[in-house]
Short mmCIF file of C-alpha atoms in Angstrom, two decimals:
data_model
loop_
_atom_site.label_atom_id
_atom_site.label_comp_id
_atom_site.label_asym_id
_atom_site.label_seq_id
_atom_site.Cartn_x
_atom_site.Cartn_y
_atom_site.Cartn_z
CA MET A 1 114.85 114.99 112.29
CA SER A 2 114.44 113.09 115.67
CA ILE A 3 114.84 109.42 115.82
CA SER A 4 111.40 108.77 116.87
CA ALA A 5 110.08 110.60 113.74
CA ILE A 6 112.34 108.82 111.51
CA ILE A 7 110.90 105.49 113.04
CA MET A 8 107.52 106.56 112.80
CA MET A 9 107.80 107.41 109.11
CA PHE A 10 109.55 104.21 108.27
CA ILE A 11 106.74 102.21 109.90
CA GLY A 12 104.08 104.13 108.49
CA CYS A 13 105.26 104.36 104.90
CA GLY A 14 106.77 100.75 105.17
CA ILE A 15 103.54 99.37 105.92
CA VAL A 16 101.31 101.23 103.66
CA TRP A 17 103.74 101.29 100.58
CA GLY A 18 104.86 97.60 101.36
CA GLY A 19 101.39 96.69 101.62
CA ALA A 20 100.61 98.14 98.18
CA ILE A 21 103.64 96.38 96.65
CA VAL A 22 103.08 93.04 98.10
CA THR A 23 99.44 92.78 97.18
CA ILE A 24 100.25 93.96 93.74
CA LEU A 25 102.97 91.43 93.36
CA ILE A 26 100.52 88.79 94.57
CA ALA A 27 98.06 89.80 91.90
CA LEU A 28 100.86 89.71 89.09
CA ALA A 29 101.90 86.38 90.27
CA VAL A 30 98.36 84.75 90.32
CA ASP A 31 97.89 86.36 86.94
CA LYS A 32 100.83 84.84 85.47
CA LYS A 33 100.04 81.47 86.95
CA ASN A 34 96.53 81.67 85.38
CA SER A 35 97.83 82.73 81.99
CA LEU A 36 100.25 79.72 82.25
CA LYS A 37 97.55 77.40 83.35
CA LYS A 38 95.48 78.66 80.10
CA ASN A 39 98.43 78.05 77.63
CA GLN A 40 98.81 74.52 79.09
CA ASN A 41 95.07 73.80 78.57
CA SER A 42 95.12 75.04 75.12
CA LEU A 43 98.08 73.03 74.18
CA MET B 1 74.11 92.68 77.98
CA ARG B 2 75.88 94.25 81.19
CA GLU B 3 79.47 95.73 80.66
CA ASN B 4 82.55 94.18 82.34
CA TRP B 5 86.00 95.71 83.00
CA GLN B 6 88.18 94.71 80.16
CA SER B 7 91.06 94.05 82.37
CA ARG B 8 91.78 93.67 86.21
CA LYS B 9 94.60 96.50 85.93
CA GLY B 10 91.77 98.97 84.28
CA PHE B 11 89.30 98.08 87.24
CA ILE B 12 92.06 98.74 89.96
CA PHE B 13 93.21 102.08 88.30
CA ALA B 14 89.57 103.22 88.15
CA ALA B 15 88.72 102.46 91.56
CA ALA B 16 92.07 103.55 92.96
CA GLY B 17 91.50 106.85 90.86
CA ALA B 18 87.97 106.96 92.53
CA ALA B 19 89.55 107.01 95.92
CA ILE B 20 92.41 109.47 95.41
CA GLY B 21 91.09 112.78 95.30
CA LEU B 22 91.92 116.31 95.97
CA GLY B 23 90.90 115.77 99.64
CA ASN B 24 93.84 113.29 100.13
CA LEU B 25 96.35 116.32 99.43
CA TRP B 26 95.26 118.41 102.50
CA ARG B 27 92.96 116.27 104.48
CA PHE B 28 95.49 113.56 105.73
CA PRO B 29 98.55 115.57 106.35
CA PHE B 30 96.71 118.15 108.76
CA GLN B 31 94.74 115.24 110.50
CA ALA B 32 98.02 113.74 111.56
CA TYR B 33 99.64 117.13 112.36
CA LYS B 34 96.65 118.00 114.72
CA ASN B 35 96.32 114.54 116.08
CA GLY B 36 99.87 113.49 117.47
CA GLY B 37 101.92 113.50 114.34
CA GLY B 38 103.50 110.07 114.03
CA ALA B 39 101.40 108.63 116.77
CA PHE B 40 98.40 109.19 114.47
CA LEU B 41 99.70 106.57 112.37
CA LEU B 42 98.90 103.85 114.53
CA PRO B 43 95.19 104.40 114.86
CA TYR B 44 95.36 105.21 111.02
CA LEU B 45 96.97 101.93 110.33
CA VAL B 46 94.38 100.01 112.53
CA ALA B 47 91.50 101.75 110.83
CA LEU B 48 92.71 100.67 107.51
CA ILE B 49 92.66 97.17 108.61
CA THR B 50 89.55 97.04 110.37
CA CYS B 51 87.34 99.39 108.56
CA ALA B 52 88.40 100.46 105.01
CA ILE B 53 89.39 96.91 103.78
CA PRO B 54 86.41 95.03 105.43
CA LEU B 55 83.98 97.56 103.80
CA MET B 56 85.73 97.55 100.41
CA ILE B 57 85.69 93.85 100.27
CA MET B 58 82.12 94.07 101.12
CA GLU B 59 81.15 96.45 98.65
CA TYR B 60 83.03 94.69 95.63
CA ALA B 61 81.63 91.39 96.59
CA TYR B 62 78.05 92.47 96.97
CA GLY B 63 78.32 94.68 93.92
CA ARG B 64 79.63 91.64 91.76
CA LYS B 65 77.02 89.42 93.21
CA ILE B 66 74.02 91.54 92.60
CA ARG B 67 75.41 92.92 89.26
CA GLY B 68 73.97 96.30 89.91
CA GLY B 69 74.44 99.69 91.55
CA SER B 70 73.17 100.73 94.99
CA VAL B 71 69.51 100.92 94.04
CA LYS B 72 69.39 97.45 93.01
CA ALA B 73 71.83 96.15 95.71
CA PHE B 74 69.46 97.57 98.48
CA SER B 75 66.07 96.75 96.63
CA LYS B 76 67.41 93.16 96.59
CA LEU B 77 67.83 93.07 100.55
CA LYS B 78 63.97 94.27 100.82
CA LYS B 79 62.08 96.44 98.44
CA LYS B 80 61.61 99.40 101.03
CA PHE B 81 65.45 99.50 101.39
CA GLU B 82 65.68 100.86 97.90
CA VAL B 83 65.33 104.19 99.19
CA VAL B 84 68.70 103.93 101.07
CA GLY B 85 70.30 103.28 97.67
CA TRP B 86 68.84 106.35 96.10
CA VAL B 87 70.08 108.49 99.09
CA GLN B 88 73.39 106.85 98.66
CA VAL B 89 73.77 107.62 95.11
CA MET B 90 72.46 111.09 95.35
CA VAL B 91 75.42 112.04 97.73
CA PRO B 92 77.88 111.83 95.03
CA ILE B 93 75.92 114.19 92.85
CA ILE B 94 75.55 116.81 95.43
CA VAL B 95 79.28 116.41 96.22
CA MET B 96 80.05 116.79 92.56
CA THR B 97 78.23 119.91 92.50
CA TYR B 98 80.74 121.69 94.71
CA TYR B 99 83.80 119.44 93.99
CA SER B 100 83.69 120.41 90.46
CA ALA B 101 84.14 124.12 91.68
CA ILE B 102 87.32 123.13 93.45
CA ILE B 103 88.54 121.22 90.29
CA SER B 104 87.87 124.38 88.30
CA VAL B 105 90.34 126.37 90.62
CA SER B 106 92.98 123.85 89.72
CA LEU B 107 92.13 124.28 85.99
CA ILE B 108 92.21 128.11 86.25
CA PHE B 109 95.48 128.04 88.11
CA MET B 110 96.78 125.68 85.24
CA VAL B 111 96.04 128.32 82.70
CA TYR B 112 97.67 130.95 84.83
CA SER B 113 100.78 129.10 85.16
CA LEU B 114 101.18 128.72 81.58
CA GLY B 115 100.62 132.47 81.42
CA HIS B 116 103.48 132.78 83.94
CA ALA B 117 105.71 130.46 81.79
CA LEU B 118 105.00 132.53 78.73
CA GLY B 119 105.92 135.79 80.76
CA ILE B 120 102.21 137.22 80.48
CA ILE B 121 101.47 137.30 84.31
CA ASN B 122 103.87 136.96 87.01
CA TRP B 123 101.74 135.69 89.97
CA LEU B 124 103.44 132.49 91.38
CA SER B 125 105.46 134.24 94.08
CA ASN B 126 102.16 136.20 95.10
CA PRO B 127 99.09 134.04 94.35
CA GLY B 128 96.67 136.03 96.86
CA PRO B 129 95.59 138.61 94.32
CA VAL B 130 94.75 135.82 91.60
CA MET B 131 93.21 133.65 94.11
CA GLY B 132 90.93 136.75 95.19
CA MET B 133 90.14 137.64 91.65
CA VAL B 134 88.97 133.99 91.02
CA VAL B 135 86.95 133.21 94.25
CA GLY B 136 86.00 136.76 95.08
CA SER B 137 84.55 137.55 98.75
CA ALA B 138 81.37 137.68 100.25
CA GLU B 139 80.22 138.67 103.78
CA ASN B 140 78.52 135.26 104.63
CA ALA B 141 76.64 132.34 103.13
CA MET B 142 73.45 134.55 102.64
CA ASP B 143 75.17 137.25 100.82
CA LEU B 144 74.08 135.88 97.40
CA GLY B 145 74.12 139.25 95.49
CA ALA B 146 78.00 139.48 96.15
CA GLY B 147 78.64 138.31 92.69
CA ILE B 148 79.59 135.34 90.49
CA SER B 149 82.90 134.39 89.48
CA ILE B 150 83.12 134.21 85.57
CA TYR B 151 86.54 132.26 86.06
CA ILE B 152 84.96 129.36 88.01
CA LEU B 153 81.73 129.56 86.08
CA VAL B 154 83.75 129.07 82.71
CA ALA B 155 86.12 126.25 84.35
CA VAL B 156 82.98 124.22 85.84
CA ILE B 157 81.31 123.99 82.60
CA PHE B 158 84.53 122.69 81.33
CA VAL B 159 84.88 120.15 84.09
CA TRP B 160 81.28 118.79 83.63
CA VAL B 161 81.70 118.49 79.76
CA CYS B 162 84.78 116.36 80.66
CA ASN B 163 82.73 114.24 83.05
CA TRP B 164 80.11 113.85 80.64
CA LEU B 165 82.60 112.92 77.71
CA ILE B 166 84.02 110.27 79.71
CA VAL B 167 81.19 108.65 81.48
CA ARG B 168 78.78 108.67 78.39
CA LYS B 169 81.19 106.07 76.87
CA GLY B 170 80.58 103.72 79.40
CA ILE B 171 82.76 101.70 81.56
CA SER B 172 85.35 100.09 79.26
CA GLY B 173 85.26 102.66 76.68
CA GLY B 174 85.17 105.69 78.90
CA ILE B 175 86.18 105.44 82.74
CA GLU B 176 88.68 102.29 82.20
CA LYS B 177 90.43 104.02 79.44
CA MET B 178 90.86 107.46 81.09
CA SER B 179 91.88 105.81 84.46
CA THR B 180 94.50 103.40 82.82
CA ILE B 181 96.09 107.06 81.61
CA PHE B 182 95.26 109.15 84.62
CA THR B 183 95.92 107.22 87.67
CA PRO B 184 99.42 106.01 87.04
CA MET B 185 100.20 109.57 85.63
CA LEU B 186 99.12 111.08 88.79
CA MET B 187 101.03 108.74 90.77
CA ILE B 188 104.21 109.15 89.02
CA LEU B 189 103.95 112.87 89.14
CA MET B 190 103.03 113.22 92.65
CA VAL B 191 106.23 110.97 93.58
CA ILE B 192 108.35 112.97 91.54
CA PHE B 193 107.03 116.36 93.27
CA MET B 194 107.28 114.44 96.57
CA ILE B 195 111.18 113.67 96.01
CA ASN B 196 111.61 117.13 94.72
CA ALA B 197 110.18 118.25 97.92
CA ILE B 198 112.09 116.44 100.18
CA ARG B 199 115.47 117.88 98.74
CA LEU B 200 114.15 121.38 99.68
CA GLN B 201 115.94 123.17 102.68
CA GLY B 202 113.87 123.01 105.63
CA ALA B 203 111.99 119.78 104.42
CA ALA B 204 113.16 118.04 107.65
CA ILE B 205 111.41 120.82 109.96
CA GLY B 206 108.16 119.94 107.95
CA LEU B 207 108.59 115.94 108.19
CA GLU B 208 109.57 116.30 111.92
CA ALA B 209 106.22 118.18 112.53
CA LEU B 210 104.33 115.64 110.68
CA PHE B 211 105.94 112.27 111.99
CA ARG B 212 107.19 113.40 115.56
CA PRO B 213 104.94 111.09 117.56
CA ASP B 214 103.05 112.48 120.55
CA PHE B 215 102.31 109.22 122.35
CA THR B 216 100.30 110.99 125.12
CA LYS B 217 97.42 111.61 122.87
CA ILE B 218 97.31 107.81 121.75
CA LEU B 219 94.65 107.25 124.55
CA ASP B 220 92.51 110.21 123.36
CA PRO B 221 89.33 108.74 121.89
CA SER B 222 89.09 111.90 119.60
CA ILE B 223 92.33 110.67 117.65
CA TRP B 224 90.74 107.17 117.02
CA VAL B 225 87.51 108.89 115.82
CA SER B 226 89.64 111.11 113.58
CA ALA B 227 91.55 108.36 112.10
CA TYR B 228 88.44 106.28 111.33
CA ALA B 229 86.57 109.28 109.81
CA GLN B 230 90.06 109.93 107.76
CA VAL B 231 90.18 106.44 106.34
CA PHE B 232 86.34 106.18 105.79
CA PHE B 233 85.93 109.51 103.70
CA SER B 234 89.13 109.12 101.95
CA THR B 235 88.23 105.67 100.48
CA THR B 236 84.98 106.96 98.73
CA LEU B 237 82.93 103.99 100.64
CA ALA B 238 79.11 104.23 101.15
CA VAL B 239 78.29 106.30 98.35
CA GLY B 240 77.67 103.68 95.89
CA VAL B 241 80.85 104.27 93.81
CA MET B 242 82.64 100.97 94.83
CA ILE B 243 79.32 98.98 94.47
CA ALA B 244 78.70 100.17 91.16
CA TYR B 245 82.34 99.31 90.12
CA GLY B 246 82.05 95.92 91.70
CA SER B 247 79.05 95.18 89.67
CA TYR B 248 81.28 95.52 86.39
CA LEU B 249 83.56 93.05 87.62
CA HIS B 250 83.71 89.57 85.76
CA GLU B 251 81.80 86.81 87.62
CA LYS B 252 85.12 85.16 88.20
CA ALA B 253 87.30 88.29 89.03
CA ASP B 254 89.16 88.49 92.13
CA VAL B 255 87.53 90.69 94.91
CA VAL B 256 89.81 90.42 98.20
CA ASN B 257 93.18 91.48 96.76
CA SER B 258 91.60 94.12 94.59
CA ALA B 259 90.17 95.62 97.75
CA PHE B 260 93.57 95.51 99.53
CA ILE B 261 95.36 97.10 96.83
CA THR B 262 92.70 99.89 96.20
CA VAL B 263 92.89 100.73 99.90
CA PHE B 264 96.69 100.60 100.14
CA ALA B 265 97.12 102.58 96.92
CA ASN B 266 94.99 105.20 98.50
CA ALA B 267 96.74 105.16 101.69
CA SER B 268 99.96 105.42 99.67
CA PHE B 269 98.71 108.63 98.30
CA ASP B 270 97.73 109.93 101.85
CA LEU B 271 101.45 109.48 102.92
CA ILE B 272 102.92 110.75 99.60
CA ALA B 273 100.54 113.86 100.00
CA GLY B 274 101.55 114.27 103.65
CA ILE B 275 105.47 114.10 102.79
CA LEU B 276 105.06 116.59 99.90
CA VAL B 277 102.82 118.98 101.79
CA PHE B 278 104.85 119.30 104.86
CA SER B 279 108.11 119.22 103.28
CA THR B 280 107.02 122.12 101.26
CA LEU B 281 105.63 123.80 104.36
CA GLY B 282 109.03 123.03 106.24
CA TYR B 283 110.86 124.74 103.30
CA LEU B 284 108.22 128.03 103.53
CA VAL B 285 108.69 127.84 107.55
CA ASN B 286 112.54 127.86 107.01
CA ASP B 287 112.52 130.33 104.25
CA MET B 288 109.81 132.93 105.18
CA GLY B 289 109.27 132.22 108.76
CA VAL B 290 105.60 131.42 108.69
CA GLU B 291 103.71 128.82 110.70
CA PHE B 292 102.70 125.52 109.65
CA THR B 293 99.21 126.43 109.46
CA SER B 294 99.57 130.11 108.01
CA PHE B 295 97.81 128.93 104.80
CA GLY B 296 95.10 127.34 106.76
CA THR B 297 94.29 123.43 106.83
CA GLY B 298 92.40 123.15 103.52
CA ALA B 299 92.50 124.01 99.98
CA GLY B 300 94.61 127.02 100.87
CA VAL B 301 97.83 124.97 101.11
CA ALA B 302 97.46 123.68 97.28
CA PHE B 303 96.07 127.01 96.15
CA ILE B 304 98.42 129.43 98.05
CA ALA B 305 101.42 127.64 99.70
CA PHE B 306 102.35 125.61 96.71
CA PRO B 307 102.66 128.50 94.07
CA ILE B 308 104.87 130.29 96.45
CA ALA B 309 106.95 127.31 96.93
CA ILE B 310 107.29 126.60 93.30
CA SER B 311 108.21 130.23 92.58
CA THR B 312 111.02 129.87 94.83
CA MET B 313 112.29 126.59 93.47
CA SER B 314 113.95 128.26 90.35
CA SER B 315 114.59 131.64 89.37
CA ASN B 316 113.69 130.98 85.75
CA VAL B 317 110.08 131.93 85.10
CA VAL B 318 109.57 129.50 82.37
CA ILE B 319 110.43 126.63 84.58
CA GLN B 320 108.42 128.22 87.57
CA GLY B 321 105.39 128.19 85.31
CA LEU B 322 105.92 124.80 83.77
CA LEU B 323 106.17 123.21 87.29
CA GLY B 324 102.97 125.21 88.23
CA PHE B 325 101.23 123.76 85.37
CA ILE B 326 102.29 120.21 86.12
CA PHE B 327 101.25 120.44 89.86
CA PHE B 328 97.89 121.86 89.12
CA PHE B 329 97.53 119.41 86.39
CA CYS B 330 98.02 116.68 88.82
CA LEU B 331 95.18 118.14 90.91
CA PHE B 332 92.93 118.48 88.01
CA ILE B 333 93.40 114.67 87.14
CA ALA B 334 93.14 113.65 90.78
CA GLY B 335 89.80 115.55 90.80
CA ILE B 336 88.35 114.38 87.56
CA SER B 337 89.10 110.58 88.25
CA SER B 338 87.06 111.04 91.35
CA SER B 339 84.41 113.24 89.73
CA ILE B 340 83.68 110.63 86.87
CA SER B 341 83.29 107.64 89.69
CA MET B 342 80.81 109.88 91.33
CA LEU B 343 78.74 110.52 88.11
CA GLU B 344 79.04 106.77 87.25
CA SER B 345 77.64 105.75 90.80
CA PHE B 346 74.14 107.49 89.83
CA THR B 347 74.32 106.43 86.26
CA THR B 348 74.72 102.66 87.19
CA ALA B 349 71.89 102.88 89.95
CA ALA B 350 69.64 104.77 87.42
CA LEU B 351 70.29 102.48 84.36
CA ASP B 352 69.22 99.54 86.53
CA LYS B 353 65.95 100.87 87.32
CA PHE B 354 64.90 103.14 84.21
CA ASN B 355 64.95 101.98 80.73
CA ILE B 356 66.91 104.93 79.13
CA SER B 357 70.08 105.15 77.22
CA ARG B 358 73.50 105.78 79.02
CA LYS B 359 74.01 108.91 76.64
CA LYS B 360 70.83 110.45 77.53
CA LEU B 361 71.06 109.83 81.09
CA VAL B 362 74.47 111.12 81.56
CA SER B 363 73.49 114.16 79.43
CA ILE B 364 70.54 114.97 81.89
CA ILE B 365 72.43 114.40 85.07
CA SER B 366 75.46 116.53 83.69
CA ILE B 367 73.13 119.50 82.94
CA VAL B 368 71.33 119.27 86.32
CA GLY B 369 74.64 118.97 88.07
CA LEU B 370 76.08 121.99 86.25
CA CYS B 371 73.22 123.90 87.35
CA GLY B 372 73.93 122.98 90.94
CA SER B 373 77.44 123.91 90.30
CA VAL B 374 76.51 127.28 89.43
CA CYS B 375 75.61 128.03 92.98
CA PHE B 376 79.09 127.27 93.97
CA ALA B 377 80.56 129.52 91.31
CA SER B 378 79.10 132.38 93.22
CA TYR B 379 81.43 134.28 95.65
CA ALA B 380 78.92 133.33 98.68
CA GLY B 381 78.75 129.86 97.32
CA PHE B 382 82.45 129.19 96.97
CA ASN B 383 83.55 130.96 100.26
CA PHE B 384 80.68 129.78 102.47
CA ILE B 385 77.90 127.48 101.15
CA LEU B 386 80.56 124.92 100.07
CA ASP B 387 81.81 124.35 103.51
CA ILE B 388 78.49 123.99 104.92
CA VAL B 389 77.19 121.66 102.25
CA ASP B 390 80.32 119.44 102.69
CA ALA B 391 80.03 119.38 106.62
CA TYR B 392 76.34 117.95 106.26
CA VAL B 393 76.54 115.92 103.06
CA GLY B 394 80.23 115.12 103.05
CA ASN B 395 80.53 114.18 106.69
CA ILE B 396 77.13 113.35 108.48
CA VAL B 397 75.31 111.79 105.70
CA ILE B 398 78.20 109.54 104.31
CA ALA B 399 79.15 108.38 107.71
CA GLY B 400 75.48 107.50 108.44
CA LEU B 401 75.00 105.69 105.17
CA GLY B 402 77.97 103.68 105.73
CA LEU B 403 76.63 102.49 109.17
CA VAL B 404 73.04 101.79 107.57
CA GLU B 405 74.87 100.03 104.72
CA VAL B 406 77.13 97.63 106.81
CA ILE B 407 74.15 96.78 109.02
CA LEU B 408 71.97 95.98 106.35
CA ILE B 409 74.23 93.94 104.17
CA SER B 410 75.69 92.03 107.14
CA TYR B 411 72.55 91.20 108.80
CA ILE B 412 70.09 90.70 105.99
CA TYR B 413 72.26 89.47 103.16
CA GLY B 414 74.63 87.69 105.81
CA THR B 415 78.54 87.90 106.09
CA LYS B 416 78.91 84.12 105.78
CA GLU B 417 77.32 84.19 102.37
CA LEU B 418 79.19 87.32 101.48
CA ARG B 419 82.65 85.84 102.58
CA GLN B 420 82.03 82.75 100.28
CA GLU B 421 81.24 85.11 97.50
CA ALA B 422 84.42 87.22 98.25
CA ASN B 423 86.63 84.32 98.40
CA ALA B 424 85.22 82.28 95.73
CA PHE B 425 87.96 83.49 92.93
CA SER B 426 90.30 85.64 95.09
CA ASP B 427 93.90 85.55 95.13
CA PHE B 428 93.77 84.88 98.67
CA LYS B 429 90.83 84.37 101.22
CA VAL B 430 89.54 86.29 104.09
CA GLY B 431 88.98 84.38 107.25
CA LYS B 432 86.09 84.55 109.96
CA TRP B 433 87.69 87.84 111.46
CA TRP B 434 86.25 89.66 108.45
CA GLU B 435 82.85 88.55 109.51
CA TYR B 436 83.27 89.77 113.10
CA LEU B 437 84.72 93.09 111.94
CA LEU B 438 81.65 93.74 109.54
CA ARG B 439 78.77 92.47 112.30
CA TYR B 440 80.28 94.04 115.29
CA PHE B 441 83.31 96.20 115.10
CA THR B 442 82.83 98.50 112.10
CA PRO B 443 79.07 99.30 113.02
CA VAL B 444 79.97 100.41 116.56
CA LEU B 445 82.97 102.62 115.10
CA LEU B 446 80.89 104.09 112.61
CA GLY B 447 78.29 104.79 114.93
CA VAL B 448 80.89 106.72 117.30
CA VAL B 449 81.84 108.77 114.23
CA VAL B 450 78.23 109.58 113.34
CA ILE B 451 77.28 110.81 116.61
CA THR B 452 80.60 112.62 117.04
CA ASN B 453 80.32 114.51 113.99
CA LEU B 454 76.72 115.29 114.68
CA PHE B 455 77.64 116.59 118.07
CA ASN B 456 80.34 118.83 116.68
CA LEU B 457 77.87 120.03 114.22
CA VAL B 458 75.09 121.01 116.62
CA THR B 459 77.40 122.61 119.19
CA GLY B 460 79.18 124.43 116.70
CA LEU B 461 75.90 126.14 115.64
CA PHE B 462 75.78 127.86 119.09
CA ASN B 463 79.11 129.61 118.48
CA GLN B 464 77.72 131.21 115.27
CA ASP B 465 75.87 134.38 114.73
CA MET B 466 72.29 134.70 113.26
CA ALA B 467 73.41 134.40 109.82
CA GLY B 468 75.67 131.40 110.40
CA ILE B 469 72.81 129.45 111.88
CA ILE B 470 70.18 130.55 109.22
CA SER B 471 72.77 129.58 106.52
CA ASN B 472 73.36 126.24 107.99
CA ILE B 473 69.63 125.47 108.20
CA VAL B 474 69.13 126.76 104.90
CA PHE B 475 72.14 125.19 103.05
CA GLY B 476 73.01 122.34 105.39
CA TRP B 477 69.79 120.90 106.57
CA GLY B 478 68.03 122.15 103.35
CA THR B 479 70.36 120.17 101.10
CA VAL B 480 69.72 116.87 103.31
CA VAL B 481 65.96 117.61 103.06
CA ILE B 482 66.22 117.90 99.19
CA MET B 483 68.40 115.05 99.03
CA ILE B 484 65.90 112.75 100.81
CA GLY B 485 62.91 114.15 99.07
CA ALA B 486 64.44 113.44 95.53
CA SER B 487 65.58 109.90 96.70
CA VAL B 488 61.73 109.30 97.75
CA ILE B 489 60.62 110.40 94.24
CA PHE B 490 62.81 108.12 92.32
CA TYR B 491 61.94 105.18 94.92
CA LYS B 492 58.34 105.85 94.19
CA ARG B 493 58.77 105.62 90.28
CA LYS B 494 58.10 102.25 88.65
CA TRP B 495 61.00 100.00 87.52
CA THR B 496 60.93 100.17 83.64
CA THR B 497 63.77 97.46 83.41
CA ASN B 498 63.58 94.04 84.64
CA ALA B 499 66.69 94.24 86.61
CA HIS B 500 64.93 93.79 90.03
CA GLN B 501 63.45 90.59 89.13
#
């Protein structure tokens, strides 16, 4: 594969797959924070 | 009491399952291939950020605010706009009639793959005769006497029974439960297939063809139109599905991040499909000396190229058959997870207006839809009418509805109110840029997509013979007229619930 094709593959996959992973991680972190808050309130 | 999604995970899996469909597998790879390869990724990524994500946030936020499907959503803007909502939910029902015929072929090939594994029929290395037997042949769209495929007819009944069984159980008991199993399973299986495809000899040839950037094409407006069209059609926007799904969100549920996740999950699947398809085609180009487009640029890739590729991956027929079975099972669940969302779009809208039980309503729609699907089980229907109806309803009408939707919601309900609504309980917030995109940028771009598609459709008519022109008028414009007529009839009927008050 040519260098330009490899670079474009990494840019495309990196942004899209990276975007999916980052947004899922944000959702998980917020959910964790909310459940901790809930537990603290119930205590 | 209106149902809610039981978990955020369930909602996202259902929404991603709705967006990810059979079209991802062949539409994105060939759009990229035809439009500058790697250079296409640039407009594609811009379109994701400026069109798909803003519209997804809008549909989720507005659905959650109104707590209703498209019909209720548009009638809340102004009574007479209710008819737009009906046209919007009519589209998925029309699409389902032919989409279920395509899912049926996956189902038939699943059974044949099992037959291959058991040594009953050896077909994977030469799928042409089996494909020919299943879909038959006809001279043109008007050749309705050519016959009907019993295979597709039986399979299409099974597909509709699956849809009926899932959707009649409602959101949490049916769609959420099935999506939580189907969507991650589909993702995992496709990633495994992709990794396997990259390992094939010649995969680099395919990936080079897919990703080699041709930056001379980047200033060509048609590439940008193709990228926006790809992103818009791929994410199941403007057909009432995401408004309906948003309406079942808990009033304090996140909207913004869920929209980002749905769009990125769908785009991730686009790229997985691109790498899978072109690695496999590269392998076939290297092994058999064929061209990348030898198997067409549509369903032929999945139903002809993949069986051949699978047959060459192992000399053991049992392994070949099982690989074929898993691959077509993936196609089947990708199709079913989208078709249940289409059925739900109409169901949610009709339940808002008419006092009828979900089970009864889903049964009626399923019977009517099945009757429509029978048309596409005919040889002329599957080989010709399907493409015509898809060109009119799947392209022109959906893009037109997207344009109307974004204008009506942005200018009548107001983007400021909608942004507050979207941001209220979200993991992170959208800024004013989102309002500018919805008010100015997205309508202009969707307008260009509509005009371009309409222009191509009309000018394309002049290149056809008389049978082509007549069949376009009868099946293309005819379907649009029937759809709008049915929408007006539903619009005229009285509300028998108090949902609009």
